[in-house]
Amino acid sequence: MYQEEYVKKQKGLVGITIDFRWIEPASTSDEDQRAAEVIRQFTFGWFAHPIFSLTGDYPPIMRKRIDIISKRQHFHRSRLPVFTPEEIEIIRGSADFLGLNHYTTSLAVYSETKITPQPSFYTDMGGILKDKPDWPKSNSTWLKVVPWGFRKALNWIKYTYNNPLVLVTENGMSLEPGLQDTRRVNYIDGYLKALHTAIVKDKCNVIGYTYWSLIDNFEWTRGFSERFGLYELDYDSPNKTRTARLSAAYYGKIARTKCIPSSWYFVD
């Protein structure tokens, strides 16, 4: 509808945002290598492949695995819906850019579990996720600090989907309350350097970056217990006072100069 009615006048772009944690094989074994790619397709390709691939439709490996497992579970048809040829053509290429939410990386371990009548996403994928114990932690159990995974994720998108236009819509780290958030500064610094390398050296087609979030916010099932903000929010204050953290000064300098500072690394 936008293309038909508004694009000539507004000259805007329409995109979709998808969350993508990088999936790294836990070992060099063929099984873990395959499991990592399958999990990427199940967690990201599930939504991206129909829109950004040259062929459209769901990822072939996703179709193959769910069709086989559905049959073994005695379903009358696959649990993965089937697009009509017309639907494939309508969806394919329907976004002008890919919005990317990226926070962290996980390791993929091959795990072909017993197929039971009860459907399981992990059984369908044939793999499980884990973290490396020495990866730096955040205040969210699921979020570890792995900047090199950001570059790998961007390159995977480049080669899998013919280097689409990418806008990084979310990237950030939760920490405990406090204004001297040096670990958040280090997080932003590391991830922006990985992004810079992906753009300059790898030629990934990234047009922008947005940190999550400007102010401490309500986080899904975690409520107000996890703080991602560049500005600290005093929830007990009648005025809900906002105070800039160290990371706000760091991020502000980047926004003003369009350069990553060379002397902002903190050891804590």
PDB file of C-alpha atoms in Angstrom:
ATOM      1  CA  MET A   1       0.000   0.000   0.000  1.00  0.00           C
ATOM      2  CA  TYR A   2       2.823   2.413   0.865  1.00  0.00           C
ATOM      3  CA  GLN A   3       4.516   1.788  -2.480  1.00  0.00           C
ATOM      4  CA  GLU A   4       1.272   2.383  -4.339  1.00  0.00           C
ATOM      5  CA  GLU A   5      -0.054   5.419  -2.465  1.00  0.00           C
ATOM      6  CA  TYR A   6       2.704   7.288  -0.625  1.00  0.00           C
ATOM      7  CA  VAL A   7       6.242   6.534  -1.763  1.00  0.00           C
ATOM      8  CA  LYS A   8       6.262   8.966  -4.715  1.00  0.00           C
ATOM      9  CA  LYS A   9       5.327  11.865  -2.456  1.00  0.00           C
ATOM     10  CA  GLN A  10       7.137  10.944   0.763  1.00  0.00           C
ATOM     11  CA  LYS A  11      10.118   9.091  -0.742  1.00  0.00           C
ATOM     12  CA  GLY A  12      10.224   6.877   2.351  1.00  0.00           C
ATOM     13  CA  LEU A  13      11.436   3.358   2.996  1.00  0.00           C
ATOM     14  CA  VAL A  14       9.575   0.438   4.542  1.00  0.00           C
ATOM     15  CA  GLY A  15      11.456  -2.145   6.580  1.00  0.00           C
ATOM     16  CA  ILE A  16      11.129  -4.855   9.174  1.00  0.00           C
ATOM     17  CA  THR A  17      13.139  -5.281  12.382  1.00  0.00           C
ATOM     18  CA  ILE A  18      14.303  -8.773  13.385  1.00  0.00           C
ATOM     19  CA  ASP A  19      16.266  -9.840  16.450  1.00  0.00           C
ATOM     20  CA  PHE A  20      19.469 -11.762  15.685  1.00  0.00           C
ATOM     21  CA  ARG A  21      21.915 -13.074  18.229  1.00  0.00           C
ATOM     22  CA  TRP A  22      24.963 -14.497  16.472  1.00  0.00           C
ATOM     23  CA  ILE A  23      25.150 -18.305  16.664  1.00  0.00           C
ATOM     24  CA  GLU A  24      28.724 -19.595  16.800  1.00  0.00           C
ATOM     25  CA  PRO A  25      29.534 -23.336  16.598  1.00  0.00           C
ATOM     26  CA  ALA A  26      30.646 -24.644  19.994  1.00  0.00           C
ATOM     27  CA  SER A  27      33.396 -26.697  18.329  1.00  0.00           C
ATOM     28  CA  THR A  28      34.974 -27.395  14.958  1.00  0.00           C
ATOM     29  CA  SER A  29      32.998 -30.630  14.567  1.00  0.00           C
ATOM     30  CA  ASP A  30      30.817 -30.980  11.479  1.00  0.00           C
ATOM     31  CA  GLU A  31      27.799 -31.567  13.736  1.00  0.00           C
ATOM     32  CA  ASP A  32      28.200 -28.311  15.646  1.00  0.00           C
ATOM     33  CA  GLN A  33      28.965 -26.388  12.444  1.00  0.00           C
ATOM     34  CA  ARG A  34      25.737 -27.645  10.860  1.00  0.00           C
ATOM     35  CA  ALA A  35      23.755 -27.071  14.050  1.00  0.00           C
ATOM     36  CA  ALA A  36      24.879 -23.440  14.171  1.00  0.00           C
ATOM     37  CA  GLU A  37      23.678 -22.772  10.630  1.00  0.00           C
ATOM     38  CA  VAL A  38      20.376 -24.564  11.231  1.00  0.00           C
ATOM     39  CA  ILE A  39      19.752 -22.511  14.380  1.00  0.00           C
ATOM     40  CA  ARG A  40      20.554 -19.282  12.509  1.00  0.00           C
ATOM     41  CA  GLN A  41      17.953 -20.221   9.918  1.00  0.00           C
ATOM     42  CA  PHE A  42      15.375 -21.188  12.551  1.00  0.00           C
ATOM     43  CA  THR A  43      15.822 -18.067  14.678  1.00  0.00           C
ATOM     44  CA  PHE A  44      16.534 -15.416  12.032  1.00  0.00           C
ATOM     45  CA  GLY A  45      15.985 -16.927   8.599  1.00  0.00           C
ATOM     46  CA  TRP A  46      12.456 -17.910   9.658  1.00  0.00           C
ATOM     47  CA  PHE A  47      11.508 -14.234   9.263  1.00  0.00           C
ATOM     48  CA  ALA A  48      14.246 -12.891   6.970  1.00  0.00           C
ATOM     49  CA  HIS A  49      14.382 -15.584   4.274  1.00  0.00           C
ATOM     50  CA  PRO A  50      10.843 -15.035   2.908  1.00  0.00           C
ATOM     51  CA  ILE A  51      11.579 -11.314   2.458  1.00  0.00           C
ATOM     52  CA  PHE A  52      15.283 -10.898   1.703  1.00  0.00           C
ATOM     53  CA  SER A  53      16.368 -14.099  -0.066  1.00  0.00           C
ATOM     54  CA  LEU A  54      16.361 -14.384  -3.846  1.00  0.00           C
ATOM     55  CA  THR A  55      13.981 -17.355  -3.742  1.00  0.00           C
ATOM     56  CA  GLY A  56      11.597 -16.315  -0.980  1.00  0.00           C
ATOM     57  CA  ASP A  57       9.695 -18.828   1.160  1.00  0.00           C
ATOM     58  CA  TYR A  58      10.914 -20.280   4.440  1.00  0.00           C
ATOM     59  CA  PRO A  59      14.532 -21.510   4.664  1.00  0.00           C
ATOM     60  CA  PRO A  60      14.860 -24.894   2.893  1.00  0.00           C
ATOM     61  CA  ILE A  61      16.447 -26.560   5.948  1.00  0.00           C
ATOM     62  CA  MET A  62      13.576 -25.367   8.106  1.00  0.00           C
ATOM     63  CA  ARG A  63      11.051 -26.736   5.644  1.00  0.00           C
ATOM     64  CA  LYS A  64      12.869 -30.067   5.387  1.00  0.00           C
ATOM     65  CA  ARG A  65      13.288 -30.658   9.125  1.00  0.00           C
ATOM     66  CA  ILE A  66       9.791 -29.625  10.196  1.00  0.00           C
ATOM     67  CA  ASP A  67       8.149 -31.585   7.377  1.00  0.00           C
ATOM     68  CA  ILE A  68      10.014 -34.764   8.379  1.00  0.00           C
ATOM     69  CA  ILE A  69       9.464 -34.346  12.115  1.00  0.00           C
ATOM     70  CA  SER A  70       5.770 -33.468  11.650  1.00  0.00           C
ATOM     71  CA  LYS A  71       5.281 -36.692   9.713  1.00  0.00           C
ATOM     72  CA  ARG A  72       7.008 -38.724  12.421  1.00  0.00           C
ATOM     73  CA  GLN A  73       4.741 -37.064  14.989  1.00  0.00           C
ATOM     74  CA  HIS A  74       1.722 -38.253  12.934  1.00  0.00           C
ATOM     75  CA  PHE A  75       0.462 -34.804  11.995  1.00  0.00           C
ATOM     76  CA  HIS A  76      -1.748 -34.802   8.901  1.00  0.00           C
ATOM     77  CA  ARG A  77       0.345 -31.993   7.426  1.00  0.00           C
ATOM     78  CA  SER A  78       3.507 -30.101   8.239  1.00  0.00           C
ATOM     79  CA  ARG A  79       3.405 -27.800  11.247  1.00  0.00           C
ATOM     80  CA  LEU A  80       5.172 -25.196   9.096  1.00  0.00           C
ATOM     81  CA  PRO A  81       2.548 -23.490   6.914  1.00  0.00           C
ATOM     82  CA  VAL A  82       2.964 -23.555   3.140  1.00  0.00           C
ATOM     83  CA  PHE A  83       3.033 -20.341   1.128  1.00  0.00           C
ATOM     84  CA  THR A  84       1.241 -20.250  -2.195  1.00  0.00           C
ATOM     85  CA  PRO A  85       3.375 -19.175  -5.193  1.00  0.00           C
ATOM     86  CA  GLU A  86       1.494 -15.874  -5.186  1.00  0.00           C
ATOM     87  CA  GLU A  87       2.253 -15.289  -1.486  1.00  0.00           C
ATOM     88  CA  ILE A  88       5.937 -16.031  -2.033  1.00  0.00           C
ATOM     89  CA  GLU A  89       6.112 -13.395  -4.768  1.00  0.00           C
ATOM     90  CA  ILE A  90       4.204 -10.807  -2.732  1.00  0.00           C
ATOM     91  CA  ILE A  91       6.452 -11.222   0.325  1.00  0.00           C
ATOM     92  CA  ARG A  92       9.799 -11.588  -1.460  1.00  0.00           C
ATOM     93  CA  GLY A  93      11.529  -8.218  -1.738  1.00  0.00           C
ATOM     94  CA  SER A  94       8.733  -6.411   0.104  1.00  0.00           C
ATOM     95  CA  ALA A  95      11.092  -4.575   2.516  1.00  0.00           C
ATOM     96  CA  ASP A  96      13.436  -1.748   1.548  1.00  0.00           C
ATOM     97  CA  PHE A  97      15.741  -2.318   4.511  1.00  0.00           C
ATOM     98  CA  LEU A  98      16.417  -4.758   7.326  1.00  0.00           C
ATOM     99  CA  GLY A  99      16.181  -3.431  10.868  1.00  0.00           C
ATOM    100  CA  LEU A 100      18.553  -5.420  13.075  1.00  0.00           C
ATOM    101  CA  ASN A 101      18.349  -5.892  16.829  1.00  0.00           C
ATOM    102  CA  HIS A 102      21.628  -7.417  18.034  1.00  0.00           C
ATOM    103  CA  TYR A 103      22.811  -7.767  21.613  1.00  0.00           C
ATOM    104  CA  THR A 104      24.837 -10.916  22.097  1.00  0.00           C
ATOM    105  CA  THR A 105      26.190 -14.262  20.862  1.00  0.00           C
ATOM    106  CA  SER A 106      25.541 -17.895  21.818  1.00  0.00           C
ATOM    107  CA  LEU A 107      27.265 -21.198  21.084  1.00  0.00           C
ATOM    108  CA  ALA A 108      25.469 -23.965  19.186  1.00  0.00           C
ATOM    109  CA  VAL A 109      25.789 -27.601  20.244  1.00  0.00           C
ATOM    110  CA  TYR A 110      24.427 -30.415  18.085  1.00  0.00           C
ATOM    111  CA  SER A 111      21.658 -32.285  19.898  1.00  0.00           C
ATOM    112  CA  GLU A 112      19.305 -34.635  18.099  1.00  0.00           C
ATOM    113  CA  THR A 113      16.792 -35.371  20.849  1.00  0.00           C
ATOM    114  CA  LYS A 114      14.164 -38.086  20.734  1.00  0.00           C
ATOM    115  CA  ILE A 115      11.102 -37.049  18.755  1.00  0.00           C
ATOM    116  CA  THR A 116       7.971 -37.129  20.906  1.00  0.00           C
ATOM    117  CA  PRO A 117       4.319 -36.360  20.064  1.00  0.00           C
ATOM    118  CA  GLN A 118       4.731 -32.990  21.791  1.00  0.00           C
ATOM    119  CA  PRO A 119       6.197 -30.421  19.352  1.00  0.00           C
ATOM    120  CA  SER A 120       9.436 -28.786  20.465  1.00  0.00           C
ATOM    121  CA  PHE A 121      11.256 -25.867  18.855  1.00  0.00           C
ATOM    122  CA  TYR A 122      14.611 -27.258  20.027  1.00  0.00           C
ATOM    123  CA  THR A 123      13.839 -30.705  18.631  1.00  0.00           C
ATOM    124  CA  ASP A 124      12.968 -29.082  15.318  1.00  0.00           C
ATOM    125  CA  MET A 125      16.309 -27.225  15.310  1.00  0.00           C
ATOM    126  CA  GLY A 126      18.409 -30.205  16.383  1.00  0.00           C
ATOM    127  CA  GLY A 127      20.640 -28.109  18.588  1.00  0.00           C
ATOM    128  CA  ILE A 128      20.883 -26.282  21.889  1.00  0.00           C
ATOM    129  CA  LEU A 129      22.440 -22.975  22.900  1.00  0.00           C
ATOM    130  CA  LYS A 130      25.000 -22.273  25.594  1.00  0.00           C
ATOM    131  CA  ASP A 131      27.421 -19.535  26.601  1.00  0.00           C
ATOM    132  CA  LYS A 132      31.147 -19.510  27.184  1.00  0.00           C
ATOM    133  CA  PRO A 133      31.856 -19.145  30.929  1.00  0.00           C
ATOM    134  CA  ASP A 134      34.530 -16.480  30.455  1.00  0.00           C
ATOM    135  CA  TRP A 135      32.371 -14.148  28.355  1.00  0.00           C
ATOM    136  CA  PRO A 136      31.750 -10.886  30.271  1.00  0.00           C
ATOM    137  CA  LYS A 137      28.285 -10.746  31.823  1.00  0.00           C
ATOM    138  CA  SER A 138      25.594  -8.082  31.949  1.00  0.00           C
ATOM    139  CA  ASN A 139      22.664  -7.706  34.339  1.00  0.00           C
ATOM    140  CA  SER A 140      20.564  -9.903  32.019  1.00  0.00           C
ATOM    141  CA  THR A 141      21.185 -13.642  32.208  1.00  0.00           C
ATOM    142  CA  TRP A 142      20.869 -14.015  28.435  1.00  0.00           C
ATOM    143  CA  LEU A 143      23.189 -11.144  27.475  1.00  0.00           C
ATOM    144  CA  LYS A 144      26.941 -11.732  27.321  1.00  0.00           C
ATOM    145  CA  VAL A 145      29.434  -9.234  25.878  1.00  0.00           C
ATOM    146  CA  VAL A 146      30.792 -10.666  22.603  1.00  0.00           C
ATOM    147  CA  PRO A 147      31.596  -7.824  20.159  1.00  0.00           C
ATOM    148  CA  TRP A 148      33.124 -10.064  17.474  1.00  0.00           C
ATOM    149  CA  GLY A 149      29.749 -11.780  17.101  1.00  0.00           C
ATOM    150  CA  PHE A 150      28.264  -8.504  15.844  1.00  0.00           C
ATOM    151  CA  ARG A 151      30.666  -8.414  12.904  1.00  0.00           C
ATOM    152  CA  LYS A 152      29.985 -12.071  12.110  1.00  0.00           C
ATOM    153  CA  ALA A 153      26.227 -11.510  12.189  1.00  0.00           C
ATOM    154  CA  LEU A 154      26.479  -8.588   9.761  1.00  0.00           C
ATOM    155  CA  ASN A 155      28.677 -10.574   7.387  1.00  0.00           C
ATOM    156  CA  TRP A 156      26.325 -13.555   7.496  1.00  0.00           C
ATOM    157  CA  ILE A 157      23.442 -11.259   6.551  1.00  0.00           C
ATOM    158  CA  LYS A 158      25.562  -9.783   3.756  1.00  0.00           C
ATOM    159  CA  TYR A 159      26.384 -13.130   2.157  1.00  0.00           C
ATOM    160  CA  THR A 160      23.055 -14.829   2.848  1.00  0.00           C
ATOM    161  CA  TYR A 161      20.799 -12.046   1.568  1.00  0.00           C
ATOM    162  CA  ASN A 162      22.912 -10.275  -1.060  1.00  0.00           C
ATOM    163  CA  ASN A 163      24.053  -7.425   1.209  1.00  0.00           C
ATOM    164  CA  PRO A 164      20.733  -5.730   2.007  1.00  0.00           C
ATOM    165  CA  LEU A 165      20.400  -2.241   3.437  1.00  0.00           C
ATOM    166  CA  VAL A 166      20.716  -2.653   7.236  1.00  0.00           C
ATOM    167  CA  LEU A 167      19.734  -0.279  10.027  1.00  0.00           C
ATOM    168  CA  VAL A 168      20.844  -1.381  13.501  1.00  0.00           C
ATOM    169  CA  THR A 169      17.717  -0.583  15.498  1.00  0.00           C
ATOM    170  CA  GLU A 170      18.781  -1.985  18.888  1.00  0.00           C
ATOM    171  CA  ASN A 171      22.108  -2.773  20.563  1.00  0.00           C
ATOM    172  CA  GLY A 172      22.842  -2.338  24.242  1.00  0.00           C
ATOM    173  CA  MET A 173      23.682  -3.724  27.669  1.00  0.00           C
ATOM    174  CA  SER A 174      21.892  -3.903  31.009  1.00  0.00           C
ATOM    175  CA  LEU A 175      23.732  -3.049  34.226  1.00  0.00           C
ATOM    176  CA  GLU A 176      23.015  -2.342  37.878  1.00  0.00           C
ATOM    177  CA  PRO A 177      21.988   1.210  38.874  1.00  0.00           C
ATOM    178  CA  GLY A 178      24.769   3.795  38.945  1.00  0.00           C
ATOM    179  CA  LEU A 179      26.143   6.680  36.927  1.00  0.00           C
ATOM    180  CA  GLN A 180      29.712   5.425  36.432  1.00  0.00           C
ATOM    181  CA  ASP A 181      28.715   2.695  33.985  1.00  0.00           C
ATOM    182  CA  THR A 182      32.178   1.941  32.642  1.00  0.00           C
ATOM    183  CA  ARG A 183      31.198  -1.554  31.514  1.00  0.00           C
ATOM    184  CA  ARG A 184      28.458  -0.082  29.332  1.00  0.00           C
ATOM    185  CA  VAL A 185      30.958   2.325  27.791  1.00  0.00           C
ATOM    186  CA  ASN A 186      33.241  -0.634  27.047  1.00  0.00           C
ATOM    187  CA  TYR A 187      30.293  -2.539  25.535  1.00  0.00           C
ATOM    188  CA  ILE A 188      29.332   0.295  23.199  1.00  0.00           C
ATOM    189  CA  ASP A 189      32.969   0.897  22.299  1.00  0.00           C
ATOM    190  CA  GLY A 190      33.585  -2.755  21.431  1.00  0.00           C
ATOM    191  CA  TYR A 191      30.405  -3.211  19.425  1.00  0.00           C
ATOM    192  CA  LEU A 192      30.837   0.036  17.495  1.00  0.00           C
ATOM    193  CA  LYS A 193      34.394  -0.930  16.582  1.00  0.00           C
ATOM    194  CA  ALA A 194      33.093  -4.281  15.313  1.00  0.00           C
ATOM    195  CA  LEU A 195      30.427  -2.408  13.341  1.00  0.00           C
ATOM    196  CA  HIS A 196      33.029  -0.034  11.902  1.00  0.00           C
ATOM    197  CA  THR A 197      35.125  -2.971  10.697  1.00  0.00           C
ATOM    198  CA  ALA A 198      32.076  -4.623   9.150  1.00  0.00           C
ATOM    199  CA  ILE A 199      31.265  -1.436   7.225  1.00  0.00           C
ATOM    200  CA  VAL A 200      34.742  -0.286   6.191  1.00  0.00           C
ATOM    201  CA  LYS A 201      36.616  -3.548   5.714  1.00  0.00           C
ATOM    202  CA  ASP A 202      33.827  -6.022   4.947  1.00  0.00           C
ATOM    203  CA  LYS A 203      31.606  -3.590   2.992  1.00  0.00           C
ATOM    204  CA  CYS A 204      28.441  -4.499   4.875  1.00  0.00           C
ATOM    205  CA  ASN A 205      25.659  -2.157   3.779  1.00  0.00           C
ATOM    206  CA  VAL A 206      24.825  -0.592   7.167  1.00  0.00           C
ATOM    207  CA  ILE A 207      23.268   2.878   7.117  1.00  0.00           C
ATOM    208  CA  GLY A 208      22.733   3.612  10.805  1.00  0.00           C
ATOM    209  CA  TYR A 209      22.994   2.565  14.443  1.00  0.00           C
ATOM    210  CA  THR A 210      20.719   3.193  17.426  1.00  0.00           C
ATOM    211  CA  TYR A 211      21.630   2.327  21.016  1.00  0.00           C
ATOM    212  CA  TRP A 212      19.062   0.679  23.297  1.00  0.00           C
ATOM    213  CA  SER A 213      18.069   2.565  25.255  1.00  0.00           C
ATOM    214  CA  LEU A 214      18.110   6.294  25.876  1.00  0.00           C
ATOM    215  CA  ILE A 215      16.494   5.973  29.335  1.00  0.00           C
ATOM    216  CA  ASP A 216      15.966   3.046  31.725  1.00  0.00           C
ATOM    217  CA  ASN A 217      12.753   1.364  30.668  1.00  0.00           C
ATOM    218  CA  PHE A 218      10.273  -1.453  31.302  1.00  0.00           C
ATOM    219  CA  GLU A 219      11.874  -4.682  30.068  1.00  0.00           C
ATOM    220  CA  TRP A 220       9.360  -7.382  29.168  1.00  0.00           C
ATOM    221  CA  THR A 221       9.120  -9.998  31.954  1.00  0.00           C
ATOM    222  CA  ARG A 222      11.949  -8.335  33.909  1.00  0.00           C
ATOM    223  CA  GLY A 223      10.044  -5.136  34.516  1.00  0.00           C
ATOM    224  CA  PHE A 224      12.165  -2.287  35.890  1.00  0.00           C
ATOM    225  CA  SER A 225      14.862  -4.589  37.302  1.00  0.00           C
ATOM    226  CA  GLU A 226      17.151  -4.403  34.251  1.00  0.00           C
ATOM    227  CA  ARG A 227      18.570  -1.030  33.248  1.00  0.00           C
ATOM    228  CA  PHE A 228      19.754  -0.401  29.681  1.00  0.00           C
ATOM    229  CA  GLY A 229      19.610   3.401  29.657  1.00  0.00           C
ATOM    230  CA  LEU A 230      22.233   5.993  28.874  1.00  0.00           C
ATOM    231  CA  TYR A 231      20.224   8.020  31.385  1.00  0.00           C
ATOM    232  CA  GLU A 232      19.381   6.661  34.829  1.00  0.00           C
ATOM    233  CA  LEU A 233      15.736   6.921  35.827  1.00  0.00           C
ATOM    234  CA  ASP A 234      14.920   7.372  39.515  1.00  0.00           C
ATOM    235  CA  TYR A 235      11.741   5.328  39.836  1.00  0.00           C
ATOM    236  CA  ASP A 236      11.206   6.504  43.435  1.00  0.00           C
ATOM    237  CA  SER A 237      11.328  10.199  42.563  1.00  0.00           C
ATOM    238  CA  PRO A 238       7.956  11.976  42.180  1.00  0.00           C
ATOM    239  CA  ASN A 239       9.318  13.559  38.994  1.00  0.00           C
ATOM    240  CA  LYS A 240      11.014  10.354  37.801  1.00  0.00           C
ATOM    241  CA  THR A 241      14.317  12.238  37.607  1.00  0.00           C
ATOM    242  CA  ARG A 242      16.623  11.384  34.695  1.00  0.00           C
ATOM    243  CA  THR A 243      20.387  11.719  35.176  1.00  0.00           C
ATOM    244  CA  ALA A 244      23.027  11.236  32.496  1.00  0.00           C
ATOM    245  CA  ARG A 245      25.407   8.327  32.984  1.00  0.00           C
ATOM    246  CA  LEU A 246      29.026   8.227  31.841  1.00  0.00           C
ATOM    247  CA  SER A 247      27.844   6.288  28.778  1.00  0.00           C
ATOM    248  CA  ALA A 248      25.648   9.239  27.769  1.00  0.00           C
ATOM    249  CA  ALA A 249      28.728  11.466  27.574  1.00  0.00           C
ATOM    250  CA  TYR A 250      30.588   8.821  25.589  1.00  0.00           C
ATOM    251  CA  TYR A 251      27.715   8.210  23.173  1.00  0.00           C
ATOM    252  CA  GLY A 252      27.098  11.944  22.851  1.00  0.00           C
ATOM    253  CA  LYS A 253      30.694  12.506  21.794  1.00  0.00           C
ATOM    254  CA  ILE A 254      30.325   9.869  19.084  1.00  0.00           C
ATOM    255  CA  ALA A 255      27.096  11.480  17.861  1.00  0.00           C
ATOM    256  CA  ARG A 256      28.737  14.914  17.686  1.00  0.00           C
ATOM    257  CA  THR A 257      32.056  13.913  16.120  1.00  0.00           C
ATOM    258  CA  LYS A 258      30.952  10.848  14.123  1.00  0.00           C
ATOM    259  CA  CYS A 259      34.125   9.164  15.397  1.00  0.00           C
ATOM    260  CA  ILE A 260      34.820   6.432  17.941  1.00  0.00           C
ATOM    261  CA  PRO A 261      37.037   7.912  20.697  1.00  0.00           C
ATOM    262  CA  SER A 262      40.416   6.245  21.088  1.00  0.00           C
ATOM    263  CA  SER A 263      40.852   6.776  24.836  1.00  0.00           C
ATOM    264  CA  TRP A 264      37.622   5.670  26.481  1.00  0.00           C
ATOM    265  CA  TYR A 265      38.447   2.112  27.533  1.00  0.00           C
ATOM    266  CA  PHE A 266      37.995   1.370  31.238  1.00  0.00           C
ATOM    267  CA  VAL A 267      39.311  -1.544  33.290  1.00  0.00           C
ATOM    268  CA  ASP A 268      37.066  -2.504  36.174  1.00  0.00           C
TER     269      ASP A 268
END
